[in-house]
Short mmCIF file of C-alpha atoms in Angstrom, two decimals:
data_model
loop_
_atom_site.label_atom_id
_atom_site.label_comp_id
_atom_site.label_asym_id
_atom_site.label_seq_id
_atom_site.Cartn_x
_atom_site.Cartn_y
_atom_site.Cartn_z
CA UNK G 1 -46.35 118.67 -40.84
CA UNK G 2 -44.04 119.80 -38.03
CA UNK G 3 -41.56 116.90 -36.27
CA UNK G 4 -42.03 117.55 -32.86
CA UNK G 5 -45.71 118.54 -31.29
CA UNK G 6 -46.82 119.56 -27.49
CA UNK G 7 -46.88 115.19 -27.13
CA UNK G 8 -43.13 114.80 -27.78
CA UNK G 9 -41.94 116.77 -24.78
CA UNK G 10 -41.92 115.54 -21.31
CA UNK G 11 -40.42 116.43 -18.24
CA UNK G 12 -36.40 115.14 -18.33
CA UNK G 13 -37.26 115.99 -22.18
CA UNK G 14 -33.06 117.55 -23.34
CA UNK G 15 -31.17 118.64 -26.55
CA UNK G 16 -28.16 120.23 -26.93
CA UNK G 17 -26.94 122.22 -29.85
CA UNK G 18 -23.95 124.25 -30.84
CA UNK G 19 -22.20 126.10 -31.53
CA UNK G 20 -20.91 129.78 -31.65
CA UNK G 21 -18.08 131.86 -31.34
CA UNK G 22 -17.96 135.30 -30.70
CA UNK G 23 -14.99 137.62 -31.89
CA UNK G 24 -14.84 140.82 -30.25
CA UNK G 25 -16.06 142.31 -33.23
CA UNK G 26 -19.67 140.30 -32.36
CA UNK G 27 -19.46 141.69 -29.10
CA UNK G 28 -18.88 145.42 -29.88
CA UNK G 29 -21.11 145.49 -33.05
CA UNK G 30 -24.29 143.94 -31.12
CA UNK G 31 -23.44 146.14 -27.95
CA UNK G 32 -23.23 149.50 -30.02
CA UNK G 33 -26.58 149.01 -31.51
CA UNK G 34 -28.80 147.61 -28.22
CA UNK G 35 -26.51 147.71 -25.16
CA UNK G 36 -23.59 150.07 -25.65
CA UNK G 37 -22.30 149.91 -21.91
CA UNK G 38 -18.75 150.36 -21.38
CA UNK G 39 -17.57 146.76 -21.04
CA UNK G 40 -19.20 145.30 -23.90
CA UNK G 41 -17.90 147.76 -26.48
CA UNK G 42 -14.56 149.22 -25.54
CA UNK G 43 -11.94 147.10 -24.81
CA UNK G 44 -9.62 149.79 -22.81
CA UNK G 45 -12.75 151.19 -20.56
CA UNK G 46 -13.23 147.25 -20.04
CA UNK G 47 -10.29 146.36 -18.52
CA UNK G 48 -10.46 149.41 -16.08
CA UNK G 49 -13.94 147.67 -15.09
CA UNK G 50 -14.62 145.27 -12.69
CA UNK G 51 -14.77 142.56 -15.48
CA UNK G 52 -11.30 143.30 -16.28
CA UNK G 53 -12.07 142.73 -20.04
CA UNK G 54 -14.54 143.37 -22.85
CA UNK G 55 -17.47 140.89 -21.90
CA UNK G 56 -20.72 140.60 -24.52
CA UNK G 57 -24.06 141.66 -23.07
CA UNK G 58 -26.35 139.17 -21.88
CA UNK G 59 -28.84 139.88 -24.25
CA UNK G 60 -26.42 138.67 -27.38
CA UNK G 61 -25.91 135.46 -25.31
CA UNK G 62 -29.63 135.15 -24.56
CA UNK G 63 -29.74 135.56 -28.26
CA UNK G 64 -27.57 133.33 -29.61
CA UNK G 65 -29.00 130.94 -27.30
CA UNK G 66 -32.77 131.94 -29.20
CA UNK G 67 -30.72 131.42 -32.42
CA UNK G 68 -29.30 127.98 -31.23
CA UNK G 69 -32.76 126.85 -30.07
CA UNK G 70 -34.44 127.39 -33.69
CA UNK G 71 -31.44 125.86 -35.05
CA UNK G 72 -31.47 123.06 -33.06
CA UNK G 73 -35.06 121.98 -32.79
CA UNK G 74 -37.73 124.47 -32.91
CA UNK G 75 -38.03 125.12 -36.31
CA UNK G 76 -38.78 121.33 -36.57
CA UNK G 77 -41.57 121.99 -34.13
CA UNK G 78 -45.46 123.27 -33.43
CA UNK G 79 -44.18 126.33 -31.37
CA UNK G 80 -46.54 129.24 -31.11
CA UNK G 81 -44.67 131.13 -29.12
CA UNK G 82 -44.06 132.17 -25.74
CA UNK G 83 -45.93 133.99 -23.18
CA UNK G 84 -42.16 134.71 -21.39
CA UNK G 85 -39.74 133.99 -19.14
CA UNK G 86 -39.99 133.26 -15.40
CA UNK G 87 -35.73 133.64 -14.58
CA UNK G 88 -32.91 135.19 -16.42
CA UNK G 89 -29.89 134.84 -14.86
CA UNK G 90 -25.98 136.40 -16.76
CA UNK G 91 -24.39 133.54 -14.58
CA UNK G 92 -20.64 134.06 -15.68
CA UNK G 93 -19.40 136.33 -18.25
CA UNK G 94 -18.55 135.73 -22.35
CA UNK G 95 -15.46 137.12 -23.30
CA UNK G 96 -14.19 137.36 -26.92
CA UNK G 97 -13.45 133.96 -28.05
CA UNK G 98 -16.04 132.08 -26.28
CA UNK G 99 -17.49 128.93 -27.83
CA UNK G 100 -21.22 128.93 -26.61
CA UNK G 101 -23.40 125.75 -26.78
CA UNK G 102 -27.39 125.62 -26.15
CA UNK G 103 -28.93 122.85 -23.74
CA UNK G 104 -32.86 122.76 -23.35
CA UNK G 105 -34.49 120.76 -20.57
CA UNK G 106 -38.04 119.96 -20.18
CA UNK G 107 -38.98 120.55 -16.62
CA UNK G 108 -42.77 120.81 -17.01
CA UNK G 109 -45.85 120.08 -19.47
CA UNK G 110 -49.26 121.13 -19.19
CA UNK G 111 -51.97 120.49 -21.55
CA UNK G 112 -54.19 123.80 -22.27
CA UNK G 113 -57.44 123.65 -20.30
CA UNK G 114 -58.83 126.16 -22.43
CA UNK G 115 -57.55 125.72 -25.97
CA UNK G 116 -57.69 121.66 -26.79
CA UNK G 117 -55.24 122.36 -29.78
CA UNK G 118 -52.23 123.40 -27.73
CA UNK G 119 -50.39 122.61 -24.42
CA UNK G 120 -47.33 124.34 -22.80
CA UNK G 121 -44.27 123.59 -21.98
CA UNK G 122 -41.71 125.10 -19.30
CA UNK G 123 -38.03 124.39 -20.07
CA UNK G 124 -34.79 124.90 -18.30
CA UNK G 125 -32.53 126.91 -21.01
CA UNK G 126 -28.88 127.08 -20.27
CA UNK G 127 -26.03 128.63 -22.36
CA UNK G 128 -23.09 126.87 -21.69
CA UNK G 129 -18.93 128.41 -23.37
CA UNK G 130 -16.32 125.76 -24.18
CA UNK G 131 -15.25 125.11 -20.78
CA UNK G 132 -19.09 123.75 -19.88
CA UNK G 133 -19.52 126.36 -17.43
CA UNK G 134 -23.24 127.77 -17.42
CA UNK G 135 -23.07 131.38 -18.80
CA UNK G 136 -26.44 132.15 -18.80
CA UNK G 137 -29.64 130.49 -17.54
CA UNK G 138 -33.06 131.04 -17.76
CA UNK G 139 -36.58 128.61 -17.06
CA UNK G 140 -39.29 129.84 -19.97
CA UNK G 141 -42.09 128.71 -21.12
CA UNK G 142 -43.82 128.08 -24.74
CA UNK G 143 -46.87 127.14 -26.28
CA UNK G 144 -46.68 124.09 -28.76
CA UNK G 145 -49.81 123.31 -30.91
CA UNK G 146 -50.75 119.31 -30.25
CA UNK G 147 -50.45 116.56 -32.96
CA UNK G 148 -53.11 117.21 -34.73
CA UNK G 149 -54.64 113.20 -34.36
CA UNK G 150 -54.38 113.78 -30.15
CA UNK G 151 -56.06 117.04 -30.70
CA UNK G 152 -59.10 115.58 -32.84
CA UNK G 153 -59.84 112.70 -30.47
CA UNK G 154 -60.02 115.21 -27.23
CA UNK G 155 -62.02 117.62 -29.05
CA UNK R 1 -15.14 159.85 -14.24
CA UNK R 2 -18.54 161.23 -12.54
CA UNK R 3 -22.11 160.21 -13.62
CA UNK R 4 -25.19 161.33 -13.44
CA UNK R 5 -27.05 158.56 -11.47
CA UNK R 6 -25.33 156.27 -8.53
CA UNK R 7 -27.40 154.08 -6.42
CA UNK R 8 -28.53 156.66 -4.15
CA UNK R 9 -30.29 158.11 -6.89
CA UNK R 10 -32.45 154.99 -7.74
CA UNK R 11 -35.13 155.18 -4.91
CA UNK R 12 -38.36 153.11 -5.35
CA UNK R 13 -41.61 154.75 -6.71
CA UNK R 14 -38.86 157.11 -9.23
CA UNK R 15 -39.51 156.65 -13.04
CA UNK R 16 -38.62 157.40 -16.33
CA UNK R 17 -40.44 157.52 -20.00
CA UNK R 18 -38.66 157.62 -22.99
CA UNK R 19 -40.30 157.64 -26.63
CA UNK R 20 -38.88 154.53 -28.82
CA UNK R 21 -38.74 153.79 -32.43
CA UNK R 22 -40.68 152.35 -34.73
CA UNK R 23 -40.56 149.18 -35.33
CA UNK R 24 -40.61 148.12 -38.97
CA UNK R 25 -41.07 145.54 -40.81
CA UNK R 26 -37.57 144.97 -42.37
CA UNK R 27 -35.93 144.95 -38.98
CA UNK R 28 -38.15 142.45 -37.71
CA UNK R 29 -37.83 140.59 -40.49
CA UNK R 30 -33.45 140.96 -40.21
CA UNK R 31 -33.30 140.60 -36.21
CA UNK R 32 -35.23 137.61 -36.30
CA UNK R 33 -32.90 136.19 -39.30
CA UNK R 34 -29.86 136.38 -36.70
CA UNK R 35 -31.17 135.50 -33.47
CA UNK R 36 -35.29 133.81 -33.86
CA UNK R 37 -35.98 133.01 -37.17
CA UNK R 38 -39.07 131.28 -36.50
CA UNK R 39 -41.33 131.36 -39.31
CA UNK R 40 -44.06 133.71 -37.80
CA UNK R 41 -41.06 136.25 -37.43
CA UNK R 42 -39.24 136.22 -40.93
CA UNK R 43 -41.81 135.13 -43.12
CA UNK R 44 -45.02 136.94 -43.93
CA UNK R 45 -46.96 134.31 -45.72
CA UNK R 46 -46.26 131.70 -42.86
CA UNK R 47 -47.12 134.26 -40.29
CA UNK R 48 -50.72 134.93 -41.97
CA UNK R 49 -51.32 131.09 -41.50
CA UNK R 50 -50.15 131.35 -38.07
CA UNK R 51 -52.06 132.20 -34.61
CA UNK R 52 -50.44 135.24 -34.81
CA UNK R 53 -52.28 136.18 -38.35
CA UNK R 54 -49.42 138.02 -39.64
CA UNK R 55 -45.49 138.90 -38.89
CA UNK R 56 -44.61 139.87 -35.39
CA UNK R 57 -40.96 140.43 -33.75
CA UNK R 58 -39.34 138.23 -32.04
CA UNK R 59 -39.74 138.94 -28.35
CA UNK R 60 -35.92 139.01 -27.99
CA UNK R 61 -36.17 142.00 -30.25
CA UNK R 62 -38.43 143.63 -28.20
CA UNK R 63 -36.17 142.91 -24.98
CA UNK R 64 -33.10 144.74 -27.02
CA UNK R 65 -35.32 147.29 -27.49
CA UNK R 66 -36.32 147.71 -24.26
CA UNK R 67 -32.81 147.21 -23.15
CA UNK R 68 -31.42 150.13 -25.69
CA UNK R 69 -34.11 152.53 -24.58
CA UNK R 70 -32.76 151.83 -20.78
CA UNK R 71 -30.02 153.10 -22.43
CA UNK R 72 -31.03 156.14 -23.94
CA UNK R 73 -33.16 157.17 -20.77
CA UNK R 74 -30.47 157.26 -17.95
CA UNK R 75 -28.16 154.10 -18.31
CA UNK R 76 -25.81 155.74 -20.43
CA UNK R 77 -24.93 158.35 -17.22
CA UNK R 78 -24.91 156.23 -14.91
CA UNK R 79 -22.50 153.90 -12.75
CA UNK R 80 -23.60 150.73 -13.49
CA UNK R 81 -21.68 147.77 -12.88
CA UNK R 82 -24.15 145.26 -14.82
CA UNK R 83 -26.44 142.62 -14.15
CA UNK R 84 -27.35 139.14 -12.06
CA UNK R 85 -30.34 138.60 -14.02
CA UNK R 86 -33.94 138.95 -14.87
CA UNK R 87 -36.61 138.31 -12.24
CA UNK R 88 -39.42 137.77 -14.42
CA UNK R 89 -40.02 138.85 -18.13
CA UNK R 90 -44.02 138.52 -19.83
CA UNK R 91 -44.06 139.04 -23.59
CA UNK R 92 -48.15 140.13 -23.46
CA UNK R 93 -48.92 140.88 -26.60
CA UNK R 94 -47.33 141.03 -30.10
CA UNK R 95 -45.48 143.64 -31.96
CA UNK R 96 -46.23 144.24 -35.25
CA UNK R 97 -44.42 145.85 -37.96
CA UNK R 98 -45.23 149.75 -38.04
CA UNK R 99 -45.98 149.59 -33.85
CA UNK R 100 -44.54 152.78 -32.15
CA UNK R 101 -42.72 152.07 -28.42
CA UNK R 102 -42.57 153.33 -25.26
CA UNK R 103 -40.75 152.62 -21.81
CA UNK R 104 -41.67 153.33 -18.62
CA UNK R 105 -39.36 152.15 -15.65
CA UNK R 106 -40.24 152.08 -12.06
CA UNK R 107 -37.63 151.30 -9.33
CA UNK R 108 -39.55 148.59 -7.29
CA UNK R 109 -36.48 148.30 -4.69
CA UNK R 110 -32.88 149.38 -3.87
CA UNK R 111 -30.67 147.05 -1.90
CA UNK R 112 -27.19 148.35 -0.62
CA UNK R 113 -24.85 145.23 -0.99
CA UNK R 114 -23.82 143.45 3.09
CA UNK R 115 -20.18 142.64 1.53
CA UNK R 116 -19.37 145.47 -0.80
CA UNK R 117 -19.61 148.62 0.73
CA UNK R 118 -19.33 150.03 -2.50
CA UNK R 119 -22.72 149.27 -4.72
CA UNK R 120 -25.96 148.76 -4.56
CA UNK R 121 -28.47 146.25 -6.31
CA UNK R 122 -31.73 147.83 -8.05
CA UNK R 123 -34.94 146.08 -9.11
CA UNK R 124 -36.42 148.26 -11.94
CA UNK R 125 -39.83 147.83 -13.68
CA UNK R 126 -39.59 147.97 -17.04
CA UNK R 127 -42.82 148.68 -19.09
CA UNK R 128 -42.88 148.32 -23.15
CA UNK R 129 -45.75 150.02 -24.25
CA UNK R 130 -47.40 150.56 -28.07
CA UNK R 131 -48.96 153.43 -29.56
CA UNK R 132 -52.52 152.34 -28.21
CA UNK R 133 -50.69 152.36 -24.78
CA UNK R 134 -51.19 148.59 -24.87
CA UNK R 135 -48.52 147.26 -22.87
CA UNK R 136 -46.35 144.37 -25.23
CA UNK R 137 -43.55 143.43 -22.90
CA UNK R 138 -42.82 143.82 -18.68
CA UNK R 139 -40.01 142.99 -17.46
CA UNK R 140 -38.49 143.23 -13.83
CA UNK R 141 -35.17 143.37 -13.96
CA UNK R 142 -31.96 143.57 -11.91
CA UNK R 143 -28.95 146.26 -11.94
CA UNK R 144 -25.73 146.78 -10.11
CA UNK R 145 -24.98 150.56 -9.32
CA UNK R 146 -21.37 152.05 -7.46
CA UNK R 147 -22.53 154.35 -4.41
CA UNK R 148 -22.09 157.91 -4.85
CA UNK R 149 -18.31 158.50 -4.14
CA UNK R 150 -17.94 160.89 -0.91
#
């Protein structure tokens, strides 16, 4: 049913997607609505700031990185969600123009002691702009559901 | 310009509460279409067959949320000068379509920067709450503040 199941990751585990500009329009219109600070939605009061520029919030690159992630591979897969993230870190900033790429690394996996169906999985996620420097990165985990044969023989 | 809040004004144990929206079930459905649109967040049907047993938001929506209602609570006056990063961020339960939010922030610590005189660093507590006062989302966070100018 799904392509990829708790069994198909393993630690060393990467994929990379891209990718996705963002205008300054991107910036301003995601900023107004759930982070309106000065710098990511008025050029003029950004270049006064210490950024020197309008910059996106990292919330839009966290998100585009979510959006690049589901693109990528986890639609294909058993995910069940996530119980959350254990790092964020706004590493360098995206500035209007920026091409942003996805990588996911698989630092971790842990079958479910509890729940035989499902296992999780902690990842390295890093958002990475055209010049391959890391923008933003963060180590989450998720829950993926088991292939379903694996899950029947260790139940 | 002057603001309301510097660092100085940021000491631990001080908190804030501010009332949120609603969340409904079209802009679940539309946030997760842009940013998460894993089937348990855009389509209903899916999401009844899922663990979840029906639609929930994406937990990126509930972060811009919270984010947006840091915002409205004191952000918007203050002298902030952005963010490192996230310590640590639990999504704890879901949020469904018609839930009603609340944030409560704590300061956990304030750090006045060694090599720039000028700012401090602020670890804030950041507590999404429903309308059974279940909490959905914590998250401790970091922000950069200028010093009160003398």
């Amino acid at each position: 049913m799904f392509e990829l199941y708790f069994e198909d990751f393993h630690p060393g585990w990467t994929f990379e997607q891209g990718a996705r500009t963002l205008s300054a329009a991107d910036i301003k219109a995601f900023a107004r609505e759930w982070d309106p600070q000065r710098y990511h939605t008025d050029e003029e009061q950004a270049r006064a700031s210490p950024y020197g520029g309008l910059i996106a919030s990292g919330w839009q690159t966290a998100c585009v990185g979510m959006r690049l992630m589901c693109d990528g591979y986890l639609n294909r897969s058993a995910c069940v969600g996530s119980p959350g993230i254990e790092e964020i870190r706004f590493l360098a900033p995206v500035r209007p123009g920026d091409t942003l790429r996805f990588r996911s690394t698989a630092t971790e996996v842990r079958p479910s002691k509890t729940k035989p169906h499902r296992g999780t999985v902690t990842f390295t996620w890093e958002v990475l702009n055209q010049a391959g420097e890391v923008v933003l990165s963060m180590v989450g985990t998720q829950l993926f559901l088991r292939r379903p044969a694996a899950a029947d023989r260790g139940a | 310009m002057t603001k309301q809040y510097y660092f100085e004004d940021f000491a631990p144990g001080r908190t804030w509460e501010i009332e949120g929206p609603v969340v409904g079930r079209d802009e679940i459905v539309e946030f997760a279409r842009r940013f998460d649109p894993q089937p348990f967040h855009v389509d209903e049907r899916a999401a009844m067959g899922s663990p979840f047993g029906g639609l929930i938001a994406s937990g990126w929506h509930t972060a811009c949320i919270c984010m947006r209602l840091i915002w409205d609570a004191y952000l918007a006056d203050a002298a902030s000068l952005g963010s490192p990063g996230v310590k640590e961020l639990r999504w704890t339960r879901p949020v469904r379509p018609g839930d009603r939010l609340r944030l409560k922030m704590t300061v956990l610590e304030a750090k006045r920067s060694r090599t720039k005189p000028d700012r401090g660093t602020v670890l804030h507590r950041c507590e999404v709450y429903n309308q059974r006062g279940e909490v959905v989302m914590d998250m401790d966070g970091y922000g950069m503040f200028e010093r009160r100018p003398r």
